[in-house]
Short mmCIF file of C-alpha atoms in Angstrom, two decimals:
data_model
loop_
_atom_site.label_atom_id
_atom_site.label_comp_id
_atom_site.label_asym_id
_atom_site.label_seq_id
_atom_site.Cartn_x
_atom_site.Cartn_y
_atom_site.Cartn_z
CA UNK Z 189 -27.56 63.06 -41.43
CA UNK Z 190 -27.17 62.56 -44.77
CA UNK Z 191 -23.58 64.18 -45.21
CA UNK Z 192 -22.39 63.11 -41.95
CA UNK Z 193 -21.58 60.14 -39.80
CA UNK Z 194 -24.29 58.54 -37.89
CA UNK Z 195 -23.45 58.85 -33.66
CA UNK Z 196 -24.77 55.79 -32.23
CA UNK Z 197 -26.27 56.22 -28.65
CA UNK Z 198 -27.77 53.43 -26.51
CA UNK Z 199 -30.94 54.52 -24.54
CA UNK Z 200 -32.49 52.34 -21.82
CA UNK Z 201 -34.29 55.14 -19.92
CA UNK Z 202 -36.41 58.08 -21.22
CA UNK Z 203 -34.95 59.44 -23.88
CA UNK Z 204 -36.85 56.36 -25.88
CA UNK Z 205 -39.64 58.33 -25.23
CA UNK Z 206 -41.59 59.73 -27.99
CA UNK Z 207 -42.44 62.63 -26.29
CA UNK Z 208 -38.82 63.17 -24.71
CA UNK Z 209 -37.48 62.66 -28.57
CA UNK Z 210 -40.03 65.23 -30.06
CA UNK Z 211 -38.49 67.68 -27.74
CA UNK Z 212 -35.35 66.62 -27.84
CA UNK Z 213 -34.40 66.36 -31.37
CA UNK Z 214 -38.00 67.33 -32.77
CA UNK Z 215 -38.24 63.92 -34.64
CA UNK Z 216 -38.74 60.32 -33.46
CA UNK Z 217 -35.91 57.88 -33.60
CA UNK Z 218 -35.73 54.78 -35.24
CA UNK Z 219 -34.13 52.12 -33.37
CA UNK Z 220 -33.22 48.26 -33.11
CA UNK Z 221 -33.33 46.10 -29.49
CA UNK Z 222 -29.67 45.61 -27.99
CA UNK Z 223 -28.53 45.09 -24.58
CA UNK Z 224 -25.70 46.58 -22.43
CA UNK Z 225 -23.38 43.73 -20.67
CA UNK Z 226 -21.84 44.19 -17.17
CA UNK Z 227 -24.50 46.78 -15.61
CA UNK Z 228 -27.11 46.91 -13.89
CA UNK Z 229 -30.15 49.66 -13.28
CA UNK Z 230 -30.34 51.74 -10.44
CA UNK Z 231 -33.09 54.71 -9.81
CA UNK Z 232 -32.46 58.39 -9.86
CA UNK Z 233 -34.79 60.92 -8.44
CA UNK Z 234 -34.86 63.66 -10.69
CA UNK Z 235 -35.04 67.61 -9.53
CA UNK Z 236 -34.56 69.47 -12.85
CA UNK Z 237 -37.99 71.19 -14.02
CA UNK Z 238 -37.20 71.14 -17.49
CA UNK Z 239 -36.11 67.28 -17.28
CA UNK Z 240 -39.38 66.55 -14.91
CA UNK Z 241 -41.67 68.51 -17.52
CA UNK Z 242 -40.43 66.50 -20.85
CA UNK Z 243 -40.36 63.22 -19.09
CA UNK Z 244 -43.23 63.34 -17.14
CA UNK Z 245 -41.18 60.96 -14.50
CA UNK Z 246 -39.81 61.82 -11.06
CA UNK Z 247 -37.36 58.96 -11.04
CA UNK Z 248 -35.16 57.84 -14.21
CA UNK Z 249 -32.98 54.74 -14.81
CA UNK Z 250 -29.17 55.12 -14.42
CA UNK Z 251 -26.81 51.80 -14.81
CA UNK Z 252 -24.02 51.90 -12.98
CA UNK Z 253 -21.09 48.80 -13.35
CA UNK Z 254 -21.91 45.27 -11.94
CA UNK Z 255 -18.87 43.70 -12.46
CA UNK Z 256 -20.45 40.43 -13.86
CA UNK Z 257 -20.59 40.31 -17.90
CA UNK Z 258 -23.41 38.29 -17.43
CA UNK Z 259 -25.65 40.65 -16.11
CA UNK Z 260 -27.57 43.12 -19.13
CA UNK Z 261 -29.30 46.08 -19.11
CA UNK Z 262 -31.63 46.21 -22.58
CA UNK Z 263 -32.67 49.28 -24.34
CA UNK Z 264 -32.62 50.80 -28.00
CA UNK Z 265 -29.69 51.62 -29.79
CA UNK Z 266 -30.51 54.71 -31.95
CA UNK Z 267 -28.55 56.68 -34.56
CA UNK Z 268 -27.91 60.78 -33.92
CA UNK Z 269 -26.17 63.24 -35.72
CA UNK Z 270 -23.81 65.33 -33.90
CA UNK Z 271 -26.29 68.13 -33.26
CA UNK Z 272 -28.59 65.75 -31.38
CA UNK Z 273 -26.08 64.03 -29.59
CA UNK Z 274 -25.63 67.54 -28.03
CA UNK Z 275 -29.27 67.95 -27.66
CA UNK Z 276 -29.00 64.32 -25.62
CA UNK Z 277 -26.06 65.93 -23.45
CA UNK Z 278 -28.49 69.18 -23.01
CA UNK Z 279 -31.20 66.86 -21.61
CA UNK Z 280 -29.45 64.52 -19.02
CA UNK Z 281 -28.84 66.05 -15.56
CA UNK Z 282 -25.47 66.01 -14.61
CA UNK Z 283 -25.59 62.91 -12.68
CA UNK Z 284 -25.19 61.13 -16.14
CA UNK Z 285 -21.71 60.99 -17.99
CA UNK Z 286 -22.29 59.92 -21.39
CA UNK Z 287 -19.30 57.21 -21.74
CA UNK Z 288 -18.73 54.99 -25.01
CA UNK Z 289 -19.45 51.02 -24.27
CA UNK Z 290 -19.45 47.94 -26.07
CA UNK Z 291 -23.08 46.30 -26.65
CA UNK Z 292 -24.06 42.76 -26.48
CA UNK Z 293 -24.93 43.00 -30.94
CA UNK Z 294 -20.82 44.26 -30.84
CA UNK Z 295 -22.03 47.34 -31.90
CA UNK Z 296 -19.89 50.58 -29.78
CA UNK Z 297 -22.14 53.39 -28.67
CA UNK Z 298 -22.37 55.95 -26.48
CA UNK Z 299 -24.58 55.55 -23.12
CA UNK Z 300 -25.25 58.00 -20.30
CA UNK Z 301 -24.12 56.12 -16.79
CA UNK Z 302 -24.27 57.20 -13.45
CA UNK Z 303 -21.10 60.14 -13.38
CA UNK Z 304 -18.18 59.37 -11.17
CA UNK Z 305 -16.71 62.32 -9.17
CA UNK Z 306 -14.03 63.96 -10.26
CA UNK Z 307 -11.22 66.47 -8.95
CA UNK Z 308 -9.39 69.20 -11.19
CA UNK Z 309 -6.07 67.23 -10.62
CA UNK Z 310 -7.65 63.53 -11.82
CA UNK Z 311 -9.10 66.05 -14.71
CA UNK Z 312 -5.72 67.50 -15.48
CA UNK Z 313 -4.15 63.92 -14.95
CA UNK Z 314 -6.12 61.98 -17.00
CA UNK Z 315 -5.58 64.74 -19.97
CA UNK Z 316 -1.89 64.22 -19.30
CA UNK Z 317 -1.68 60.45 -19.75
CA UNK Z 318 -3.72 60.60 -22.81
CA UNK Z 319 -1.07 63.25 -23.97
CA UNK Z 320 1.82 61.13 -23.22
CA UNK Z 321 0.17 58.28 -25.07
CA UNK Z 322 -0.53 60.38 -27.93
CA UNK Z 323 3.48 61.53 -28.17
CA UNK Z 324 4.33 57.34 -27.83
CA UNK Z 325 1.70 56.84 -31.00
CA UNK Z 326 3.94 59.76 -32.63
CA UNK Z 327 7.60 58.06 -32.03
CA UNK Z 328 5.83 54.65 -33.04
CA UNK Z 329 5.36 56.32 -36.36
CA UNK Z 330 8.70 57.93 -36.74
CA UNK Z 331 10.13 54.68 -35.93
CA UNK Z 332 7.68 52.81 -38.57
CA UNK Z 333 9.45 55.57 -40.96
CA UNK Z 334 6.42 56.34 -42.89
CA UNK Z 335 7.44 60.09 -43.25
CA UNK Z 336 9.70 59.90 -46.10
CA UNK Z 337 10.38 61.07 -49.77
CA UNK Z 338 8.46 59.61 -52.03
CA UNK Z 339 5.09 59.27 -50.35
CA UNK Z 340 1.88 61.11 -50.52
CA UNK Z 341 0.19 62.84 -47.48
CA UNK Z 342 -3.07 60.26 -47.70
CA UNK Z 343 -0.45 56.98 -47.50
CA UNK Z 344 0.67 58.78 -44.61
CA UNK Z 345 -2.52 59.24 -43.17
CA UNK Z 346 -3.37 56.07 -43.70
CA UNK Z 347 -0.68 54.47 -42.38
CA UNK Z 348 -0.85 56.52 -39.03
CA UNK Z 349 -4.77 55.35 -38.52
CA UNK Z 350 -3.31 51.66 -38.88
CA UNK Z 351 -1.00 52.03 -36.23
CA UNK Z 352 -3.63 53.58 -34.16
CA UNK Z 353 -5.81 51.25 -34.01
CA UNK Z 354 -3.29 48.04 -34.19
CA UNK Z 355 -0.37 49.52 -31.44
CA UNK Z 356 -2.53 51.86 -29.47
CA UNK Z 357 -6.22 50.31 -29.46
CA UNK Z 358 -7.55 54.03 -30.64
CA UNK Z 359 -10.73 53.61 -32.88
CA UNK Z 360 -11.52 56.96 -32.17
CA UNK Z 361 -9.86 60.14 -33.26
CA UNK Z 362 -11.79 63.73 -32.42
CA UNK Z 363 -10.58 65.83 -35.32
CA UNK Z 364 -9.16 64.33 -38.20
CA UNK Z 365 -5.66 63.42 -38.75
CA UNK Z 366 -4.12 65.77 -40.13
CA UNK Z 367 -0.80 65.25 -42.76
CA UNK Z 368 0.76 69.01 -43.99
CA UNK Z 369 3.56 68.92 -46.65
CA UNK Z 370 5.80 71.01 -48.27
CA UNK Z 371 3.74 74.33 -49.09
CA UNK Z 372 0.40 72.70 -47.56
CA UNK Z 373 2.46 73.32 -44.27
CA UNK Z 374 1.07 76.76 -44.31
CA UNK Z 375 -2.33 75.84 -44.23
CA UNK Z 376 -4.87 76.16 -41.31
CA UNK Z 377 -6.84 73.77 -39.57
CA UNK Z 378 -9.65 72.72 -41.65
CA UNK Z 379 -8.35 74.48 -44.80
CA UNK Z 380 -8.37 72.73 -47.85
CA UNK Z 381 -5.44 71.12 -50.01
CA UNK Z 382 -4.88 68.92 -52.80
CA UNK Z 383 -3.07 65.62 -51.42
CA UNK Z 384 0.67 66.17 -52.18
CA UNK Z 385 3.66 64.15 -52.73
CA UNK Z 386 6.75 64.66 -49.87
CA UNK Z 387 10.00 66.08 -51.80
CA UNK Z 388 13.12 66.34 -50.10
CA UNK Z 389 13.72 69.79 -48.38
CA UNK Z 390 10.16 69.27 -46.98
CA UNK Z 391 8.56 70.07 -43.91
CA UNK Z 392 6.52 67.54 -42.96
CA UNK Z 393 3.65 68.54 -39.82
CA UNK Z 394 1.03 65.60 -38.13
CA UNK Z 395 -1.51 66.93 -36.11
CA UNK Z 396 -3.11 64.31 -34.54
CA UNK Z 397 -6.34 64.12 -31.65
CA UNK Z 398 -6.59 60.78 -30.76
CA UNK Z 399 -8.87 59.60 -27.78
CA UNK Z 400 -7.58 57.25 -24.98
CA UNK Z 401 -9.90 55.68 -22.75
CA UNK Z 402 -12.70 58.82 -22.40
CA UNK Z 403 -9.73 61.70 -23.06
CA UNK Z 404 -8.77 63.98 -25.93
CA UNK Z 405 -5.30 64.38 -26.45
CA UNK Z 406 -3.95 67.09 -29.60
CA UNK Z 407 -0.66 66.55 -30.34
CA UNK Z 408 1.19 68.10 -33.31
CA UNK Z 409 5.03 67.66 -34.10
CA UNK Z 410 7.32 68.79 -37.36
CA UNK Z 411 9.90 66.98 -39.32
CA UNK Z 412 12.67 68.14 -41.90
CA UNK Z 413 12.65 65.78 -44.45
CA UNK Z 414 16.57 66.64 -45.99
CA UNK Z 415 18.88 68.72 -44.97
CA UNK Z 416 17.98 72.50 -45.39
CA UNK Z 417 19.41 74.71 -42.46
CA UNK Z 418 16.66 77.48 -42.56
CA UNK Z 419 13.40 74.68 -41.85
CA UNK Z 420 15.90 72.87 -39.96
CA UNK Z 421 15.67 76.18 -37.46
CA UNK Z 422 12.59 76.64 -38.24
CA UNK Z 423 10.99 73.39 -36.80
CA UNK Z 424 14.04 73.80 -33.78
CA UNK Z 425 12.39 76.99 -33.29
CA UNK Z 426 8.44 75.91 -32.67
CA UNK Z 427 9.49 74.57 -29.29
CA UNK Z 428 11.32 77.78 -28.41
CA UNK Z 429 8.62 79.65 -29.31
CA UNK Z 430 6.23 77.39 -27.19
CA UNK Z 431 8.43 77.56 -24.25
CA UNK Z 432 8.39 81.51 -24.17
CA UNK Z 433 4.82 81.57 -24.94
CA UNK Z 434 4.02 79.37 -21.98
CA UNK Z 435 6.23 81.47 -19.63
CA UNK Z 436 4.04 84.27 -20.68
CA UNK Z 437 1.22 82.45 -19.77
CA UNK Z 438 2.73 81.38 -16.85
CA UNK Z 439 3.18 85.14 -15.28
CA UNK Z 440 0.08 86.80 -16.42
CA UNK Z 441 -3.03 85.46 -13.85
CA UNK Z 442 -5.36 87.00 -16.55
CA UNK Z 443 -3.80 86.17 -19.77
CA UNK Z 444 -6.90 85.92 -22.12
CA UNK Z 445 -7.47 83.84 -25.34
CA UNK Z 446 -6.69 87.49 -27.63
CA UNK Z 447 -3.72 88.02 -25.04
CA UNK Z 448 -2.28 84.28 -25.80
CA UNK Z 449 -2.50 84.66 -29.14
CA UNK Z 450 -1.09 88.18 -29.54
CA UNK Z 451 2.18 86.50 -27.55
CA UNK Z 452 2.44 83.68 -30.16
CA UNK Z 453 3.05 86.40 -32.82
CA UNK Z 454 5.13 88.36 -30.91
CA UNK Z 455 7.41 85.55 -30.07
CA UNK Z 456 7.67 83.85 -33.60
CA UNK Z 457 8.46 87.61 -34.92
CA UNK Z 458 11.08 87.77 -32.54
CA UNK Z 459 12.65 84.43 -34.25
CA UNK Z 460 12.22 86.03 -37.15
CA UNK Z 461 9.15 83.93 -38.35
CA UNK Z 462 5.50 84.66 -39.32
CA UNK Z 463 2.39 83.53 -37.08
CA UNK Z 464 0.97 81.30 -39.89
CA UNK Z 465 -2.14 80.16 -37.58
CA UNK Z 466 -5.66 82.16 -37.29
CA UNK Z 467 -5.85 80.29 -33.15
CA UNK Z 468 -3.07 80.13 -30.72
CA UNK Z 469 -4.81 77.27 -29.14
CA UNK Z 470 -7.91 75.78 -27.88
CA UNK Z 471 -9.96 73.84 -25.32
CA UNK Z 472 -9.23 70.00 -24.37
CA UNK Z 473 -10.56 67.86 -21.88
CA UNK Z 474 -13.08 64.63 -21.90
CA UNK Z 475 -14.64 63.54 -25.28
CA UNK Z 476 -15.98 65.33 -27.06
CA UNK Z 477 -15.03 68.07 -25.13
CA UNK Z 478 -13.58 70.06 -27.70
CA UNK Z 479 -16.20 69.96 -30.16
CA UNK Z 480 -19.02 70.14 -27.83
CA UNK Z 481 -21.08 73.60 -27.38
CA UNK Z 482 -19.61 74.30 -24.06
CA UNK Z 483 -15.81 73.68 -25.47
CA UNK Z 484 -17.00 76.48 -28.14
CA UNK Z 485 -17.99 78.98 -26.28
CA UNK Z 486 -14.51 80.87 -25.76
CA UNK Z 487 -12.87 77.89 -26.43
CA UNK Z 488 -10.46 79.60 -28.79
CA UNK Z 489 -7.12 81.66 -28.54
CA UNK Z 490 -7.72 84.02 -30.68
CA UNK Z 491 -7.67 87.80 -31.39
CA UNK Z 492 -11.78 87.62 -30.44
CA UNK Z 493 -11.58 86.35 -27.34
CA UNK Z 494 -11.74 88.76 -24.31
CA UNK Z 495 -12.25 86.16 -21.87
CA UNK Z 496 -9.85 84.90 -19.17
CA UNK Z 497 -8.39 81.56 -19.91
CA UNK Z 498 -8.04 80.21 -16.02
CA UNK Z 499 -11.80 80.68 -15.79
CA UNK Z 500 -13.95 78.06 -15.27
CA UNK Z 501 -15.99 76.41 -17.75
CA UNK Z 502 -19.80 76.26 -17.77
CA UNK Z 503 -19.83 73.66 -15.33
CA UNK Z 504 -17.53 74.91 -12.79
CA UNK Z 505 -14.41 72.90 -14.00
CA UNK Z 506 -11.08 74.03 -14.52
CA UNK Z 507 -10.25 74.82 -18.34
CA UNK Z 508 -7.71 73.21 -19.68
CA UNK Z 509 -5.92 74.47 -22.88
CA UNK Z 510 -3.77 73.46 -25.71
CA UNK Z 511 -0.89 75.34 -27.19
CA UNK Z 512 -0.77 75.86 -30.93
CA UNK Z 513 2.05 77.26 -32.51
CA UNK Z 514 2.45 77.32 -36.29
CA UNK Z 515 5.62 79.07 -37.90
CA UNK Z 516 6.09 80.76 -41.61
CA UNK Z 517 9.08 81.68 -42.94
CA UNK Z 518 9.33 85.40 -43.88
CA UNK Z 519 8.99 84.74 -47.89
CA UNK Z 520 5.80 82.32 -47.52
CA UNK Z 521 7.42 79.47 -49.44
CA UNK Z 522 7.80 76.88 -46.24
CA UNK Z 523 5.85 76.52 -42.47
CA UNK Z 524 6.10 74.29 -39.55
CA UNK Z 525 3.46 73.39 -36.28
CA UNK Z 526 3.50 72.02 -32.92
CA UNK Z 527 1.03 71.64 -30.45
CA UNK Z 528 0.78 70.14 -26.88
CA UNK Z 529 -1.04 71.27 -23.62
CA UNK Z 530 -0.95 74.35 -21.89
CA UNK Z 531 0.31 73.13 -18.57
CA UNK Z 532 -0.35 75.29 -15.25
CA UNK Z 533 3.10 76.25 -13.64
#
């Protein structure tokens, strides 16, 4: 874990197990003593074979809420990397959610408790709010007027993570913010770029996936800074372009993630714009969603994927699916992006 952030997870059941960690995460953890306020332990009779045969115990520990702060459930807080916090996920049952809570030391962490269920429509609500609250955090920052002339994509940056966390309580974000300027505007997700100062005639792009409560939201917007008519119809034409791609979406019962994305490029061509994205879109739904294995697996809309996007996930749950589109003028020299969910008509 060296080149990578610790992921703190509280255990109070068996995964402090030294044989459940060995086969887990084929190391032993190192932990320190903490307690969990507000719950209390319940038993769970376990039926998995695979969970039965590394625990070696019919009946595991779940917590579920008390309602009194003074009661504590104590355990081991323990620090994973990201590819053992998916092992973790692989090894609870589904009768655990993993959920993030605030321990008795202060310290936030992760913890599995006893999974709440669920419909599609709470699913698809809950994704909604979060997306509403992420599109308030993005008029708080227009309003603050940090995109401007002058200033550097990283002061940007760093000013949008303080209104985060001050105005909107979010201490977690599940990709990073992302600030695009000027000729960075054409670059991917994920690709590289040397920070860069905002000039006037800009195009300016956040793309931002804060998490609210449990949710992901993934919201991207674009902003002319100066008065240029062609990026001024360039970033009036992202939501056009989103529009038409939904309706497409919208009247094709099989649309797949290679058929979404082939739409994208044949509506910005009709605007007269290049597709400057290698996705059209991608999975969303409860932290980490997005980034977990099951999110992966035909989570993308791109030219690879064969699969049909109203099918269910692994679990039996209704995808759900955000909308990428990213714009490039003809010559290459300027780009815009939006992004927002995929909603079912």
């Amino acid at each position: 874990m060296a080149d990578q952030e610790p992921i703190y997870l509280f255990s109070y059941g068996t995964l402090r197990q030294p044989e459940v960690q060995m086969a887990s995460f084929g190391r032993l953890l190192e932990g320190t003593e903490d307690s969990m306020p507000g719950y209390r332990t319940d038993m769970l009779e376990i039926t998995d074979p695979a969970v039965l045969a590394t625990s070696g115990e019919r009946f595991h520990p779940i917590v579920v809420p008390s309602g009194d702060p003074a009661d504590l459930v104590p355990g081991m807080l323990f620090a994973l990397s990201e590819e053992e916090i998916w092992a973790a996920d692989a090894y609870e049952v589904s009768d655990y959610a993993r959920t993030r809570v605030r321990l008795t030391s202060g310290a936030t962490a992760w913890v599995y408790v006893k999974a709440e269920p669920q419909s599609d429509d709470d699913r698809l609500a809950a994704l909604i709010l979060a997306e509403k609250q992420a599109f308030a955090l993005l008029d708080s920052i227009e309003a603050a007027g940090v995109i401007r002339a002058g200033r550097t994509e990283l002061e940007i940056e760093r000013d949008i993570y303080a209104i985060a966390a001050r105005d909107f309580g979010v201490t977690a974000h599940w990709h990073d913010r992302v600030v695009r300027a000027g000729i960075n505007a054409l670059c991917i997700a994920g690709q590289p770029a040397p920070d860069r100062t905002v000039e006037e005639d800009d195009i300016v792009f956040l793309d931002l996936g804060p998490v609210f409560g449990d949710w992901e939201a993934d919201v991207g917007r674009s902003y002319v800074v100066g008065k240029d008519p062609e990026r001024h119809r360039l970033v009036a034409d992202l939501d056009i372009v989103f529009d038409a791609v939904q309706r497409r979406f919208d009247a094709d019962e099989d649309m797949t993630g290679a058929g979404l994305y082939a739409a994208a490029v044949e509506e910005s061509e009709a605007r007269g714009w290049r597709y400057g994205g290698k996705i059209a879109g991608h999975l969303v739904g409860k932290f980490p969603y997005a980034r977990s294995p099951v999110g992966k697996v035909g989570g993308r809309a791109d030219p690879a994927n064969t699969h049909r996007m109203r099918d269910h996930d692994l679990h039996g749950q209704a995808r759900r699916w955000i909308l990428e589109i990213h714009l490039v003028s003809p010559d290459g020299t300027f780009g815009g992006f939006c992004e927002r969910l995929l909603l079912p008509a």
